[in-house]
Tab-separated table of C-alpha atoms in Angstrom:
chain	number	residue	atom	x	y	z
R	646	MET	CA	138.181	46.637	7.486
R	647	THR	CA	136.894	49.855	5.946
R	648	GLY	CA	135.563	53.102	7.312
R	649	GLY	CA	135.794	56.863	7.081
R	650	ALA	CA	139.136	57.104	8.926
R	651	ALA	CA	140.918	55.029	6.262
R	652	ALA	CA	139.281	56.957	3.362
R	653	VAL	CA	140.193	60.411	4.770
R	654	ARG	CA	143.829	59.563	5.342
R	655	SER	CA	144.499	57.473	2.309
R	656	GLY	CA	146.920	58.413	-0.475
R	657	ILE	CA	150.522	59.522	-0.352
R	658	ARG	CA	152.218	62.421	-2.191
R	659	PHE	CA	155.907	63.188	-2.333
R	660	ASP	CA	156.451	66.842	-3.313
R	661	ARG	CA	160.149	67.169	-4.344
R	662	VAL	CA	161.292	65.302	-1.344
R	663	SER	CA	165.016	65.140	-0.747
R	664	VAL	CA	166.846	63.388	2.095
R	665	ALA	CA	170.540	63.694	2.890
R	666	TYR	CA	172.922	62.149	5.586
R	667	GLY	CA	176.034	64.081	6.253
R	668	GLY	CA	175.913	65.893	3.055
R	669	ASN	CA	175.302	62.739	1.071
R	670	THR	CA	172.050	62.846	-0.738
R	671	VAL	CA	170.155	59.448	-0.453
R	672	LEU	CA	166.866	60.695	-2.026
R	673	ASP	CA	166.912	63.411	-4.660
R	674	GLY	CA	163.726	65.517	-5.444
R	675	LEU	CA	161.183	62.622	-5.318
R	676	ASP	CA	157.882	63.541	-7.061
R	677	LEU	CA	155.398	60.727	-6.762
R	678	THR	CA	151.721	60.155	-5.994
R	679	VAL	CA	150.263	56.981	-4.557
R	680	GLU	CA	146.498	57.202	-5.168
R	681	PRO	CA	143.827	56.119	-2.580
R	682	GLY	CA	143.548	52.414	-2.573
R	683	GLU	CA	146.589	51.941	-4.753
R	684	VAL	CA	149.428	49.476	-4.260
R	685	MET	CA	152.720	51.204	-5.279
R	686	ALA	CA	155.879	49.251	-5.347
R	687	LEU	CA	159.226	51.080	-4.947
R	688	LEU	CA	161.622	48.812	-6.805
R	689	GLY	CA	165.393	49.302	-7.133
R	690	PRO	CA	168.755	48.006	-6.023
R	691	SER	CA	170.331	48.518	-2.663
R	692	GLY	CA	171.130	52.223	-2.109
R	693	SER	CA	168.561	53.339	-4.647
R	694	GLY	CA	166.566	55.469	-2.039
R	695	LYS	CA	163.443	53.267	-1.900
R	696	THR	CA	163.668	52.544	1.894
R	697	THR	CA	164.479	56.211	2.569
R	698	ALA	CA	161.342	57.244	0.662
R	699	LEU	CA	159.299	54.842	2.815
R	700	ARG	CA	160.907	56.082	6.031
R	701	ALA	CA	160.117	59.671	5.052
R	702	VAL	CA	156.373	58.743	4.922
R	703	ALA	CA	156.653	56.948	8.182
R	704	GLY	CA	158.342	59.969	9.796
R	705	PHE	CA	161.520	58.160	10.703
R	706	VAL	CA	163.680	60.522	8.560
R	707	ARG	CA	163.135	64.297	7.992
R	708	PRO	CA	163.515	65.732	4.429
R	709	VAL	CA	166.062	68.395	3.949
R	710	SER	CA	163.629	69.871	1.294
R	711	GLY	CA	160.171	69.056	-0.005
R	712	ARG	CA	156.972	67.939	1.642
R	713	VAL	CA	155.199	64.703	2.369
R	714	PHE	CA	151.367	64.397	2.312
R	715	ILE	CA	149.141	61.693	3.582
R	716	GLY	CA	145.648	62.321	2.134
R	717	ASP	CA	145.399	66.078	2.114
R	718	ARG	CA	147.461	66.535	5.219
R	719	ASP	CA	151.072	67.822	5.099
R	720	VAL	CA	152.745	65.356	7.572
R	721	THR	CA	156.340	66.427	7.012
R	722	ALA	CA	156.825	67.751	10.583
R	723	LEU	CA	154.547	65.263	12.282
R	724	PRO	CA	155.974	62.523	14.603
R	725	PRO	CA	155.323	58.930	13.385
R	726	HIS	CA	152.576	58.095	15.827
R	727	LYS	CA	150.436	61.008	14.543
R	728	ARG	CA	150.468	60.080	10.859
R	729	GLY	CA	147.873	57.254	11.008
R	730	ILE	CA	150.053	54.688	9.261
R	731	GLY	CA	150.629	51.019	9.636
R	732	MET	CA	154.137	49.561	8.987
R	733	VAL	CA	155.543	46.061	8.557
R	734	VAL	CA	159.319	45.529	8.305
R	735	GLN	CA	161.285	42.388	7.198
R	736	SER	CA	162.318	41.451	10.754
R	737	TYR	CA	158.737	41.100	12.035
R	738	ALA	CA	159.623	43.102	15.190
R	739	LEU	CA	157.116	41.096	17.376
R	740	PHE	CA	157.536	41.180	21.156
R	741	PRO	CA	158.746	37.687	22.162
R	742	HIS	CA	157.160	37.906	25.686
R	743	LEU	CA	153.780	38.823	24.482
R	744	ARG	CA	151.104	36.405	23.034
R	745	VAL	CA	149.889	37.051	19.500
R	746	GLN	CA	146.732	38.847	20.576
R	747	ASP	CA	148.783	41.225	22.746
R	748	ASN	CA	151.243	41.896	19.995
R	749	VAL	CA	148.299	42.836	17.676
R	750	ALA	CA	146.792	44.927	20.439
R	751	PHE	CA	149.985	46.874	21.076
R	752	GLY	CA	149.403	49.636	18.556
R	753	LEU	CA	145.851	50.158	19.632
R	754	LYS	CA	146.837	50.502	23.320
R	755	ALA	CA	149.651	52.935	22.373
R	756	ARG	CA	146.979	55.095	20.628
R	757	LYS	CA	144.719	54.822	23.613
R	758	ALA	CA	141.931	53.206	21.747
R	759	ASP	CA	138.770	52.493	23.642
R	760	ARG	CA	139.491	49.407	25.761
R	761	SER	CA	136.132	47.927	24.960
R	762	GLU	CA	136.823	47.960	21.176
R	763	ILE	CA	140.359	46.411	21.346
R	764	PRO	CA	139.418	42.687	21.499
R	765	GLY	CA	137.068	43.017	18.579
R	766	ARG	CA	139.577	44.930	16.439
R	767	VAL	CA	142.317	42.227	17.294
R	768	SER	CA	140.021	39.431	16.341
R	769	GLU	CA	139.144	41.230	13.133
R	770	ALA	CA	142.733	41.850	12.205
R	771	LEU	CA	143.836	38.229	12.924
R	772	GLU	CA	140.844	36.908	10.974
R	773	LEU	CA	141.881	39.076	7.973
R	774	VAL	CA	145.363	37.410	7.797
R	775	GLY	CA	144.177	33.885	8.591
R	776	MET	CA	145.652	33.789	12.186
R	777	ALA	CA	142.427	33.793	14.309
R	778	GLY	CA	143.294	30.377	15.788
R	779	TYR	CA	146.697	31.487	17.025
R	780	ALA	CA	145.778	34.376	19.242
R	781	ARG	CA	147.106	32.793	22.460
R	782	ARG	CA	150.384	31.608	21.025
R	783	TYR	CA	153.758	33.275	21.542
R	784	PRO	CA	155.945	34.285	18.482
R	785	ARG	CA	158.513	31.525	19.206
R	786	GLU	CA	155.608	28.947	18.548
R	787	LEU	CA	155.007	30.371	15.054
R	788	SER	CA	156.671	29.825	11.711
R	789	GLY	CA	158.320	32.766	9.932
R	790	GLY	CA	155.372	33.156	7.649
R	791	GLN	CA	153.003	33.150	10.513
R	792	GLN	CA	155.092	35.617	12.432
R	793	GLN	CA	154.842	37.986	9.385
R	794	ARG	CA	151.123	37.543	9.179
R	795	VAL	CA	150.839	38.650	12.846
R	796	ALA	CA	153.036	41.729	12.135
R	797	ILE	CA	150.735	42.590	9.303
R	798	ALA	CA	147.725	42.135	11.550
R	799	ARG	CA	149.269	44.489	14.106
R	800	ALA	CA	149.688	47.040	11.371
R	801	LEU	CA	146.025	46.635	10.246
R	802	ALA	CA	144.398	46.625	13.630
R	803	ILE	CA	144.785	50.440	13.866
R	804	ARG	CA	142.843	50.715	10.588
R	805	PRO	CA	145.415	52.790	8.882
R	806	GLY	CA	144.773	54.818	5.726
R	807	VAL	CA	148.339	53.978	4.574
R	808	LEU	CA	150.102	50.595	4.948
R	809	LEU	CA	154.016	50.724	4.565
R	810	LEU	CA	155.626	47.309	3.767
R	811	ASP	CA	159.502	47.383	3.830
R	812	GLU	CA	160.841	44.266	2.241
R	813	PRO	CA	158.311	42.167	4.262
R	814	LEU	CA	158.981	38.832	2.593
R	815	SER	CA	162.826	38.895	2.232
R	816	ALA	CA	163.424	36.874	5.338
R	817	LEU	CA	161.067	34.012	4.091
R	818	ASP	CA	162.042	31.022	2.020
R	819	ALA	CA	160.851	30.802	-1.614
R	820	GLN	CA	157.729	28.644	-0.803
R	821	LEU	CA	156.521	30.860	2.077
R	822	ARG	CA	157.223	33.997	-0.048
R	823	SER	CA	154.988	32.586	-2.737
R	824	GLY	CA	152.273	31.921	-0.284
R	825	MET	CA	152.505	35.394	1.301
R	826	LEU	CA	152.353	37.124	-2.145
R	827	THR	CA	148.987	35.435	-2.571
R	828	GLU	CA	147.775	36.537	0.881
R	829	LEU	CA	148.909	40.176	0.294
R	830	ALA	CA	147.104	40.124	-3.069
R	831	ARG	CA	143.981	38.980	-1.269
R	832	LEU	CA	144.416	41.637	1.499
R	833	HIS	CA	144.674	44.213	-1.226
R	834	ARG	CA	141.234	43.206	-2.676
R	835	GLU	CA	139.695	43.158	0.845
R	836	LEU	CA	141.120	46.644	1.778
R	837	PRO	CA	140.096	48.833	-1.153
R	838	ASP	CA	140.575	52.135	0.717
R	839	VAL	CA	144.029	51.469	2.105
R	840	SER	CA	147.065	52.895	0.061
R	841	ILE	CA	149.891	50.528	0.186
R	842	LEU	CA	153.593	51.559	-0.356
R	843	TYR	CA	155.643	48.380	-0.829
R	844	VAL	CA	159.475	48.456	-0.877
R	845	THR	CA	161.190	45.629	-2.484
R	846	HIS	CA	164.176	44.685	-4.719
R	847	ASP	CA	162.328	41.596	-5.951
R	848	GLN	CA	160.847	42.184	-9.438
R	849	VAL	CA	158.511	39.240	-9.054
R	850	GLU	CA	156.858	40.678	-5.911
R	851	ALA	CA	156.485	44.102	-7.571
R	852	LEU	CA	155.073	42.603	-10.811
R	853	THR	CA	152.727	40.396	-8.818
R	854	LEU	CA	151.304	42.961	-6.283
R	855	ALA	CA	151.665	46.539	-7.560
R	856	ASP	CA	149.090	48.530	-9.462
R	857	ARG	CA	152.092	50.707	-10.449
R	858	ILE	CA	155.825	50.361	-9.949
R	859	ALA	CA	158.203	53.260	-9.300
R	860	VAL	CA	161.677	52.267	-10.390
R	861	MET	CA	164.462	53.857	-8.273
R	862	ASP	CA	168.144	54.138	-8.851
R	863	ARG	CA	170.952	56.195	-7.383
R	864	ALA	CA	168.515	58.249	-5.104
R	865	ARG	CA	166.246	59.178	-8.006
R	866	LEU	CA	162.949	58.116	-9.594
R	867	ARG	CA	163.810	56.590	-12.955
R	868	ASP	CA	160.385	55.418	-14.306
R	869	CYS	CA	156.769	54.948	-13.032
R	870	ASP	CA	154.030	52.915	-14.651
R	871	THR	CA	151.937	49.925	-14.548
R	872	PRO	CA	153.777	46.535	-14.320
R	873	GLN	CA	152.561	45.632	-17.742
R	874	GLU	CA	153.825	48.857	-19.423
R	875	LEU	CA	157.146	48.807	-17.697
R	876	TYR	CA	157.721	45.221	-18.783
R	877	ARG	CA	156.393	45.442	-22.267
R	878	ARG	CA	157.399	48.985	-23.118
R	879	PRO	CA	160.221	50.181	-20.902
R	880	ARG	CA	161.340	53.699	-21.501
R	881	THR	CA	164.868	53.514	-20.248
R	882	GLU	CA	167.589	50.978	-20.279
R	883	PHE	CA	167.660	50.706	-16.505
R	884	THR	CA	164.004	49.908	-16.407
R	885	ALA	CA	164.353	47.277	-19.124
R	886	SER	CA	167.260	45.514	-17.257
R	887	PHE	CA	165.812	45.733	-13.755
R	888	VAL	CA	162.133	44.934	-14.483
R	889	GLY	CA	162.347	41.513	-15.992
R	890	ASN	CA	165.200	40.385	-18.156
R	891	ALA	CA	166.167	41.867	-21.385
R	892	ASN	CA	168.466	41.713	-24.406
R	893	LEU	CA	169.899	45.170	-24.830
R	894	LEU	CA	171.404	45.599	-28.202
R	895	PRO	CA	173.351	48.591	-29.547
R	896	VAL	CA	171.836	49.711	-32.795
R	897	THR	CA	171.850	52.703	-35.181
R	898	VAL	CA	168.637	53.856	-36.935
R	899	ALA	CA	168.930	53.280	-40.685
R	900	LYS	CA	167.074	53.677	-43.909
R	901	PRO	CA	164.361	52.852	-44.829
R	902	SER	CA	162.150	53.754	-41.869
R	903	ASP	CA	161.463	51.231	-39.200
R	904	THR	CA	164.824	49.694	-39.724
R	905	VAL	CA	168.004	49.590	-37.508
R	906	ASP	CA	171.527	48.315	-38.005
R	907	PHE	CA	172.857	45.808	-35.426
R	908	ALA	CA	176.454	44.739	-36.098
R	909	GLY	CA	175.901	45.008	-39.834
R	910	HIS	CA	172.526	43.242	-39.680
R	911	ALA	CA	169.478	45.078	-40.916
R	912	LEU	CA	166.500	44.545	-38.475
R	913	ALA	CA	162.893	45.635	-39.032
R	914	VAL	CA	161.612	47.272	-35.777
R	915	PRO	CA	159.390	50.277	-35.040
R	916	THR	CA	161.701	53.312	-34.888
R	917	GLY	CA	158.914	55.965	-34.321
R	918	GLU	CA	160.331	59.498	-34.562
R	919	VAL	CA	163.917	58.581	-33.906
R	920	ALA	CA	165.986	60.112	-36.671
R	921	GLU	CA	168.261	58.273	-39.050
R	922	GLY	CA	171.788	57.863	-37.814
R	923	VAL	CA	170.827	58.106	-34.083
R	924	THR	CA	172.439	55.561	-31.875
R	925	ALA	CA	169.915	53.725	-29.650
R	926	THR	CA	169.338	50.506	-27.637
R	927	LEU	CA	167.026	47.729	-28.882
R	928	CYS	CA	165.224	45.854	-26.148
R	929	VAL	CA	163.952	42.360	-26.714
R	930	ARG	CA	162.805	40.056	-23.942
R	931	PRO	CA	164.346	36.671	-24.016
R	932	HIS	CA	161.028	34.765	-23.965
R	933	LEU	CA	160.120	36.613	-27.236
R	934	VAL	CA	163.235	35.327	-28.984
R	935	GLY	CA	162.589	32.167	-31.014
R	936	LEU	CA	164.968	29.485	-32.174
R	937	GLY	CA	165.137	28.903	-35.879
R	938	ALA	CA	164.352	30.778	-39.118
R	939	GLY	CA	162.036	33.673	-38.902
R	940	PRO	CA	161.832	37.589	-39.132
R	941	ASN	CA	164.860	39.502	-37.873
R	942	ALA	CA	167.014	36.319	-38.027
R	943	LEU	CA	170.500	36.380	-36.343
R	944	THR	CA	172.873	33.550	-36.652
R	945	GLY	CA	175.615	32.937	-34.058
R	946	THR	CA	177.400	30.381	-31.825
R	947	ILE	CA	175.951	28.814	-28.652
R	948	SER	CA	178.078	29.788	-25.762
R	949	GLU	CA	176.052	28.618	-22.781
R	950	VAL	CA	172.871	26.551	-22.165
R	951	GLN	CA	170.897	26.606	-18.936
R	952	TRP	CA	168.023	24.099	-18.285
R	953	ARG	CA	165.195	25.897	-16.211
R	954	GLY	CA	162.654	23.191	-16.100
R	955	SER	CA	160.003	24.279	-18.589
R	956	THR	CA	162.542	26.158	-20.717
R	957	HIS	CA	166.051	26.262	-21.928
R	958	ARG	CA	167.950	29.468	-21.755
R	959	LEU	CA	170.282	29.715	-24.640
R	960	TYR	CA	173.140	32.261	-24.968
R	961	VAL	CA	174.145	32.834	-28.539
R	962	ASP	CA	177.225	35.017	-29.519
R	963	VAL	CA	176.349	37.021	-32.563
R	964	ASP	CA	179.186	39.133	-33.951
R	965	GLY	CA	180.663	39.815	-30.415
R	966	HIS	CA	177.210	40.362	-28.737
R	967	ARG	CA	175.508	37.833	-26.364
R	968	ILE	CA	171.754	37.312	-27.049
R	969	LYS	CA	169.620	35.380	-24.588
R	970	ALA	CA	166.636	33.231	-25.739
R	971	ASP	CA	164.250	31.331	-23.476
R	972	VAL	CA	162.810	28.492	-25.539
R	973	ARG	CA	160.456	25.796	-24.494
R	974	GLU	CA	162.188	22.599	-23.108
R	975	LEU	CA	163.992	20.994	-25.983
R	976	ARG	CA	164.094	17.255	-26.332
R	977	GLU	CA	167.896	17.395	-27.009
R	978	THR	CA	170.059	19.902	-25.242
R	979	PRO	CA	171.896	22.115	-27.698
R	980	VAL	CA	175.664	21.547	-27.872
R	981	LEU	CA	178.092	24.343	-26.937
R	982	GLY	CA	179.816	25.677	-29.986
R	983	ASP	CA	176.995	24.709	-32.438
R	984	THR	CA	175.549	27.253	-34.689
R	985	ALA	CA	172.072	28.570	-33.930
R	986	THR	CA	169.722	31.009	-35.609
R	987	LEU	CA	167.506	33.236	-33.491
R	988	HIS	CA	164.640	35.480	-34.525
R	989	PHE	CA	162.041	37.876	-33.084
R	990	ALA	CA	158.994	39.771	-34.349
R	991	ALA	CA	159.151	43.492	-34.963
R	992	ARG	CA	156.249	44.106	-32.641
R	993	ASP	CA	158.203	42.458	-29.716
R	994	ALA	CA	161.055	44.919	-29.904
R	995	VAL	CA	161.292	48.293	-28.149
R	996	LEU	CA	163.732	51.040	-29.247
R	997	LEU	CA	165.249	53.003	-26.440
R	998	PRO	CA	166.900	56.325	-27.611
R	999	GLN	CA	169.971	57.173	-25.594
R	1000	GLY	CA	169.286	59.600	-22.866
R	1001	ALA	CA	165.632	58.688	-22.614
R	1002	GLY	CA	164.009	60.851	-19.987
R	1003	VAL	CA	162.640	59.942	-16.524
R	1004	SER	CA	158.913	59.407	-16.221
R	1005	HIS	CA	157.368	60.849	-13.051
R	1006	GLY	CA	154.465	59.456	-11.222
């Protein structure tokens, strides 16, 4: 499902976009570009501004300042039906009295597409989402996952340059969600010209699907980068804690270089250009913390043990600080109150200076 129309209208740009309701700013000066053919995930907690940003692209909210571009067109003042976008929401929003084929055709008819083209485009969209054999069924005859596929087919049938997905999997159970993630990844490969803006609070969805992730919090963009960079080298404490799981340890940069002090323990970690005496936060992912002797060893008391199938998560109290370690399943479950030694490699730690700036996309 390619073509000139999608290529021309692909890509999204937020130019200092702010949205307010009753004097309350819910999106504050968003600068962000979604490249043509890119999947950008907006990731953040409830109230972070991510859905407001998506609705500003859709035309459902009007910015109080700033501009929204789709491709090279300023669409800030355009109504939704003139923006050339497809949109899928978490509630499916299918018409219960219409068969699947008629639900998918709805957007085409609303846009007054050539009647002779509609059946072919409906079939094409249903084939793309694996629902070609369900064209004559009603929504009530479908599972939740199948209904969501139909909703995606309806959005794709109009051949949009931009596809907006607003928490599209949140109403599905874990197994269906996993399957739909696979299907969405396949769709991305088959629709290389379509830009996708994907709103979610689920970090697994964002890490799985996105080319880049924009991390939102309190109406502002906090960070933006590839999933790998945000996970391995976060630039802010918020990103470190929201994208994946992290140990965030208060430290002070010490002498010699590449050394920090944590609760009286000297740890060897890269300090870069952070000056001696500066207070910072050390980020270490739990799966990179080992059990037993090793570099940067810290000894404490086991306060909690969680069995997670292939791993045990250990919580170890070290001088008043709780450190998490995900270790491969142990033959014998550690006993609460026992002493344990943890360690991590210098290359696996990231130093986050206090007040680290926001990275714009």
